[in-house]
PDB file of C-alpha atoms in Angstrom:
ATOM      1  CA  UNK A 649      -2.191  15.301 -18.056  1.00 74.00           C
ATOM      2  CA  UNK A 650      -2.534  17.269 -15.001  1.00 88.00           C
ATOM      3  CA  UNK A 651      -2.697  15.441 -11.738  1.00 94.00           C
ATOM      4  CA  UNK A 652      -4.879  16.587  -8.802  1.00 97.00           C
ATOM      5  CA  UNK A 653      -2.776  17.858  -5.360  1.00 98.00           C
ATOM      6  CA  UNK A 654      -4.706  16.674  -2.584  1.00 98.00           C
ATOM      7  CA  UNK A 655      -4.287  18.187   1.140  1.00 97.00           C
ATOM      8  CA  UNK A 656      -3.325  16.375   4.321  1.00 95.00           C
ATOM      9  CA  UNK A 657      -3.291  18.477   7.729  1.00 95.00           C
ATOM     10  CA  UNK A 658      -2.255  21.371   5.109  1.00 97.00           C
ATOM     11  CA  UNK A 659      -0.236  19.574   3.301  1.00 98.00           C
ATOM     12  CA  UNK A 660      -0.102  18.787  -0.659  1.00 98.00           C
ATOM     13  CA  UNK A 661      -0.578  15.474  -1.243  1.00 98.00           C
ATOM     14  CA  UNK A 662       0.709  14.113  -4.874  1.00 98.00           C
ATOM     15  CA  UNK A 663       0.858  10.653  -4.463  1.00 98.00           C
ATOM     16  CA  UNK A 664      -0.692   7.919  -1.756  1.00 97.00           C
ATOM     17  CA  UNK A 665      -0.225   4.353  -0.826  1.00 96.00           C
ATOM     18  CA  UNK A 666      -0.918   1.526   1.334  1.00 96.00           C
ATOM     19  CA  UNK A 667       0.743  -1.089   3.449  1.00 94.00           C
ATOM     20  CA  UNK A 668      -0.769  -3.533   4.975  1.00 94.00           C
ATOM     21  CA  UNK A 669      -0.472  -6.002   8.181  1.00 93.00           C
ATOM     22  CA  UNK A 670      -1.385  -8.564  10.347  1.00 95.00           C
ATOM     23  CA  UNK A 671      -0.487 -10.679  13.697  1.00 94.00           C
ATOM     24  CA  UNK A 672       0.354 -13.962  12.978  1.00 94.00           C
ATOM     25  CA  UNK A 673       2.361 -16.858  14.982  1.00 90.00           C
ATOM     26  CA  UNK A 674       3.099 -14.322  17.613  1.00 94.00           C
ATOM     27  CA  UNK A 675       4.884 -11.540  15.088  1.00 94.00           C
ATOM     28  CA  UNK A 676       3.773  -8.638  13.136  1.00 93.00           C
ATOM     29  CA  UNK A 677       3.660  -9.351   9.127  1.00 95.00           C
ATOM     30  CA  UNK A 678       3.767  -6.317   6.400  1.00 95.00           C
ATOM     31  CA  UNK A 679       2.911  -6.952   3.072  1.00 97.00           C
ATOM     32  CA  UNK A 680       5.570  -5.642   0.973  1.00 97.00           C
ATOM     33  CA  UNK A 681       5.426  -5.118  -3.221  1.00 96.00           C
ATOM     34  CA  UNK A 682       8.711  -5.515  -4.955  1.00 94.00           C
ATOM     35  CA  UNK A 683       8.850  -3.211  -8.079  1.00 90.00           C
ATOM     36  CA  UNK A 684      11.567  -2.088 -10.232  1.00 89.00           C
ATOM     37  CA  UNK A 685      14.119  -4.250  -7.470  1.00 92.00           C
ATOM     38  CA  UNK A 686      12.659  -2.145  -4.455  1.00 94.00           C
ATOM     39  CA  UNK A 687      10.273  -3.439  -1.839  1.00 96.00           C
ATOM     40  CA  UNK A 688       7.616  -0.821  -1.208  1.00 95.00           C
ATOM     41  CA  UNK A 689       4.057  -0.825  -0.634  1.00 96.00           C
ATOM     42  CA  UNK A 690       1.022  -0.552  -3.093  1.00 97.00           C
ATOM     43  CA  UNK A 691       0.749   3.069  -4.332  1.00 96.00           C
ATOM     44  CA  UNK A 692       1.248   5.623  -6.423  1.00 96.00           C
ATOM     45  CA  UNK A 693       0.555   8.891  -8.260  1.00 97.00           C
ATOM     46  CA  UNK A 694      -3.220  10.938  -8.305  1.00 98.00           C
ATOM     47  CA  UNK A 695      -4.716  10.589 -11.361  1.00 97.00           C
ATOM     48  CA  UNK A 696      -7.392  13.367 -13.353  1.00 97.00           C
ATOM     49  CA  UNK A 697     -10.168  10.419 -12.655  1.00 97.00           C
ATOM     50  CA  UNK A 698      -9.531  10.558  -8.661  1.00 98.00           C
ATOM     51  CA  UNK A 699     -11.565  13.156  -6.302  1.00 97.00           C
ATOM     52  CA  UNK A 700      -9.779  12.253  -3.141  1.00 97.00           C
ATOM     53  CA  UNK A 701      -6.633  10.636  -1.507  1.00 96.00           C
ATOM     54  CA  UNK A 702      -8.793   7.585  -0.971  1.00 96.00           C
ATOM     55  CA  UNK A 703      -9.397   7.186  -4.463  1.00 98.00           C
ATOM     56  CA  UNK A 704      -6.007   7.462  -5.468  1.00 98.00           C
ATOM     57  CA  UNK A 705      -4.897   4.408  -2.676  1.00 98.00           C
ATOM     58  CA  UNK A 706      -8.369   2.336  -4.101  1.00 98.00           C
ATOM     59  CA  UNK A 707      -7.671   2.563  -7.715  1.00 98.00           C
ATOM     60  CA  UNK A 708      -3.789   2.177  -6.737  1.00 97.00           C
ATOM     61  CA  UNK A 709      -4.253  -1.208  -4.833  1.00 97.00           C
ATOM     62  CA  UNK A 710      -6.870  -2.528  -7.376  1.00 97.00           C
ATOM     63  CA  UNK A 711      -4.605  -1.845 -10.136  1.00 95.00           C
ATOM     64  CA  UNK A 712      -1.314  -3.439  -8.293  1.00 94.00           C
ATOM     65  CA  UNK A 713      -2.907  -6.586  -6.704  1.00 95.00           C
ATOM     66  CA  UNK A 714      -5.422  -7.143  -9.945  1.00 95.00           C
ATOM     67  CA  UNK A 715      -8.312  -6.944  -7.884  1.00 96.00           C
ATOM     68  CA  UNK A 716      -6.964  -9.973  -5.724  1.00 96.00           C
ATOM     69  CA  UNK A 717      -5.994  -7.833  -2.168  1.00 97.00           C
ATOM     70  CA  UNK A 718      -8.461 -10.166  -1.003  1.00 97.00           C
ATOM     71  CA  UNK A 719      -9.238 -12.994  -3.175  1.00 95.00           C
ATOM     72  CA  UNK A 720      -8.146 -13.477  -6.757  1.00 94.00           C
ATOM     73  CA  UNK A 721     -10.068 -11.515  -8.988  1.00 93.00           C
ATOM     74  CA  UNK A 722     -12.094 -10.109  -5.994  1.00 95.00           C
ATOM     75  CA  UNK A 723     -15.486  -7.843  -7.832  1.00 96.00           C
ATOM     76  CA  UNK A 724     -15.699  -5.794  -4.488  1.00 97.00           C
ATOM     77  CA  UNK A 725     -11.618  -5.058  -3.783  1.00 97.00           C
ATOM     78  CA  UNK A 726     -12.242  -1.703  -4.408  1.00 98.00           C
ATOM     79  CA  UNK A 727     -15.298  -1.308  -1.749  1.00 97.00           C
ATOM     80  CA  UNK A 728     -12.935  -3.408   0.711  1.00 97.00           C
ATOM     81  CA  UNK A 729      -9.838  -1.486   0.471  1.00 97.00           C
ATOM     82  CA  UNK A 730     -12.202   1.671   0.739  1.00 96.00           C
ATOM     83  CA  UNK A 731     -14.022   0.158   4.166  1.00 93.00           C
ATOM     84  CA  UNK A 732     -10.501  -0.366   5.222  1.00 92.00           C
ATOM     85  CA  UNK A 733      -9.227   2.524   4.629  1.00 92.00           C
ATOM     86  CA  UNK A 734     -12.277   4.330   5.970  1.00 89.00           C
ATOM     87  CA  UNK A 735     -11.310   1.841   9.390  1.00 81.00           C
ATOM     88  CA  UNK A 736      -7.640   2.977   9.490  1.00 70.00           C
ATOM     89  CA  UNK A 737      -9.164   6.405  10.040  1.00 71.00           C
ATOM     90  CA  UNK A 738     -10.297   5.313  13.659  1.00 71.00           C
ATOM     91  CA  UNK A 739      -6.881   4.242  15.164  1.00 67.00           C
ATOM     92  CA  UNK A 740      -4.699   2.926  12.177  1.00 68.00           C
ATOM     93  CA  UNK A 741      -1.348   4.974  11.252  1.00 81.00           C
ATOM     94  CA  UNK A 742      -1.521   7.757   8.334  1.00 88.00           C
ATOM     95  CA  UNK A 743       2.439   8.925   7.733  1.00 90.00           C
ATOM     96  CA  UNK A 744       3.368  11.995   5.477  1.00 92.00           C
ATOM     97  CA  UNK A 745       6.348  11.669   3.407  1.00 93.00           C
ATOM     98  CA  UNK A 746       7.291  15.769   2.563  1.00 93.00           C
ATOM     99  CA  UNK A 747      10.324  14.819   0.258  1.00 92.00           C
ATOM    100  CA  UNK A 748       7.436  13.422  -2.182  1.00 93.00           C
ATOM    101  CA  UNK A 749       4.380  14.660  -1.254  1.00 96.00           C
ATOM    102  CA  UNK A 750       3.034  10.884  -0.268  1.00 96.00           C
ATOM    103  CA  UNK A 751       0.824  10.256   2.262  1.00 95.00           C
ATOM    104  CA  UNK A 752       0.990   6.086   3.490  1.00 94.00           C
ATOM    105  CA  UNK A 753      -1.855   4.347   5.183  1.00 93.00           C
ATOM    106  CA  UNK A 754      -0.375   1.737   7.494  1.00 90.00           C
ATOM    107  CA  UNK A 755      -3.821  -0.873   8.017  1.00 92.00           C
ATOM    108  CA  UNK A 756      -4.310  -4.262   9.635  1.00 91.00           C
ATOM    109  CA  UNK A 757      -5.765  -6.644   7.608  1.00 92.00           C
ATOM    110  CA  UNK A 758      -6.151 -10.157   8.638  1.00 91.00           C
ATOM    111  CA  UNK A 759      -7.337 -12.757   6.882  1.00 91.00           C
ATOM    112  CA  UNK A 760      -5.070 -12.498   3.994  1.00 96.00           C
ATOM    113  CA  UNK A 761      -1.777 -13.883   5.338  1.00 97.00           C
ATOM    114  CA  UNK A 762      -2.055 -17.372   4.573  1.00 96.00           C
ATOM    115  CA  UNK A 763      -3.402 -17.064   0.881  1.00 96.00           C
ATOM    116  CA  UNK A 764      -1.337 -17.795  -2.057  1.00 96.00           C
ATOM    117  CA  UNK A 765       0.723 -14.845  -3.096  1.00 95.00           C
ATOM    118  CA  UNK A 766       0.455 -16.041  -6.574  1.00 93.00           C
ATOM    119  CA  UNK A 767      -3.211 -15.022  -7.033  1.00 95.00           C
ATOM    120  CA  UNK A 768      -1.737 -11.384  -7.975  1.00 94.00           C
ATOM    121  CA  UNK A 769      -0.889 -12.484 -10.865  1.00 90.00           C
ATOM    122  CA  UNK A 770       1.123 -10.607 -13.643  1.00 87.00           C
ATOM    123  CA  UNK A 771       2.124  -6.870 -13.456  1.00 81.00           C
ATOM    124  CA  UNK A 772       1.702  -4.264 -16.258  1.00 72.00           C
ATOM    125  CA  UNK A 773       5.068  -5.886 -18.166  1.00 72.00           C
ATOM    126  CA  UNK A 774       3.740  -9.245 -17.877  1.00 77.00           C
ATOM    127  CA  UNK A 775       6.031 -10.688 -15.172  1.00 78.00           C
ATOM    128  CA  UNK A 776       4.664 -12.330 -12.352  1.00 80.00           C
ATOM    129  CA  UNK A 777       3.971  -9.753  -9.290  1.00 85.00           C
ATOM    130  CA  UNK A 778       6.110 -10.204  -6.404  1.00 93.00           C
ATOM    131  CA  UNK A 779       4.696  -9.608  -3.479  1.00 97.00           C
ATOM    132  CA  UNK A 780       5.948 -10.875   0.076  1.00 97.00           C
ATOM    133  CA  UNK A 781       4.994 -11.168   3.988  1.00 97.00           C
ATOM    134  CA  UNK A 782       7.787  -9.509   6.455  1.00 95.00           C
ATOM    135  CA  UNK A 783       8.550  -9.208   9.899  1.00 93.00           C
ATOM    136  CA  UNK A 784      11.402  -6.457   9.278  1.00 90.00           C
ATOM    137  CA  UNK A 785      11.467  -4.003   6.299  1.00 90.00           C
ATOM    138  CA  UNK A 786      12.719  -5.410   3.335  1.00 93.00           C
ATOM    139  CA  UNK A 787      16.203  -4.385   1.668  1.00 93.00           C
ATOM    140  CA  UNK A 788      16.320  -2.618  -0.936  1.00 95.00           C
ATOM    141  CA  UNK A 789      13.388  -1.079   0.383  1.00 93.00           C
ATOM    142  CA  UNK A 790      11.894   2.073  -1.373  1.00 92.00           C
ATOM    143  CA  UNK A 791      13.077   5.518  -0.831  1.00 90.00           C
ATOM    144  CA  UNK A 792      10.149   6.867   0.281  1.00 89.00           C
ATOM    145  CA  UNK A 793       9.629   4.228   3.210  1.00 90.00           C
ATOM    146  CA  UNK A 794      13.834   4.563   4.307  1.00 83.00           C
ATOM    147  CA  UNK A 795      13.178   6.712   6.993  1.00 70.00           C
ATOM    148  CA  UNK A 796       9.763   5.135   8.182  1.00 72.00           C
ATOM    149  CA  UNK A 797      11.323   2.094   9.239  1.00 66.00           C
ATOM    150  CA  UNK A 798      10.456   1.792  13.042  1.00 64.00           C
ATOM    151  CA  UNK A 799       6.572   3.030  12.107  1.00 65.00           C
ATOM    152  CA  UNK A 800       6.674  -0.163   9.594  1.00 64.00           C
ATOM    153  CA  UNK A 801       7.653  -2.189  12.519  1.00 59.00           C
ATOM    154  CA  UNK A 802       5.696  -0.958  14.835  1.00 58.00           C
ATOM    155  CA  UNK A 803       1.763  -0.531  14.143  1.00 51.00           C
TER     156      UNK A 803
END
């Protein structure tokens, strides 16, 4: 199958993701996914069925939370992450990653941080998704967020 490339300020775009945060008790939280035994954000590859970068981050987070970014088993998590996406283009953080052609959205979301991290349920190989609130990036984190560290911690 042949995956779109996408373009960001001229660049090819392969691949696309999301993190996502909120204020709480005084300190910034980041919702990190731990897959394979590295703690990354929700994202991946374009797919043929995706016309945009936006697509590729909707049908990414849909498919990694199971429609529960939200709520569990949320019918409108796709036109949510898409309105908040559409948001983080008026003031939220957009990094390039050039090693593999990923481009992260870095959004605040709040009212998510206090619901039960079990309403992800089970990934593609039927374990439970692990997913987890942090004030600091997460080790082992993900390759392709090493070097964004201090743009993780700082909105």
């Amino acid at each position: 199958m042949v995956r779109p490339t996408f373009e960001y300020e001229n660049k090819p775009v392969k691949a696309a993701g999301l993190l996502v945060w909120t204020e709480s008790k005084g300190k910034k939280w980041t919702l990190f996914r731990k897959y394979k035994g590295k703690w990354s954000d929700m994202g991946g590859k374009t797919d043929a069925v995706d016309n945009n970068i936006i697509d590729t981050v909707v049908r990414e987070v849909c498919e990694e939370t199971n429609n529960s970014l939200f709520c569990k088993d949320d019918k409108d998590c796709a036109s949510k992450v898409r309105d908040m996406l559409a948001a983080s283009l008026h003031g939220n953080k957009m990094v390039y990653v050039p090693k593999c052609k990923y481009l992260l959205f870095h959004c605040r979301c709040d009212d998510i941080f206090d619901l039960s991290l079990s309403r992800f349920g089970v990934a593609e190989q039927k374990l439970a998704h692990q997913y987890g609130w942090f004030t600091a990036p997460p080790r082992p984190i993900h390759f392709r967020l090493r070097a964004l560290r201090d743009d993780l911690i700082n909105p």
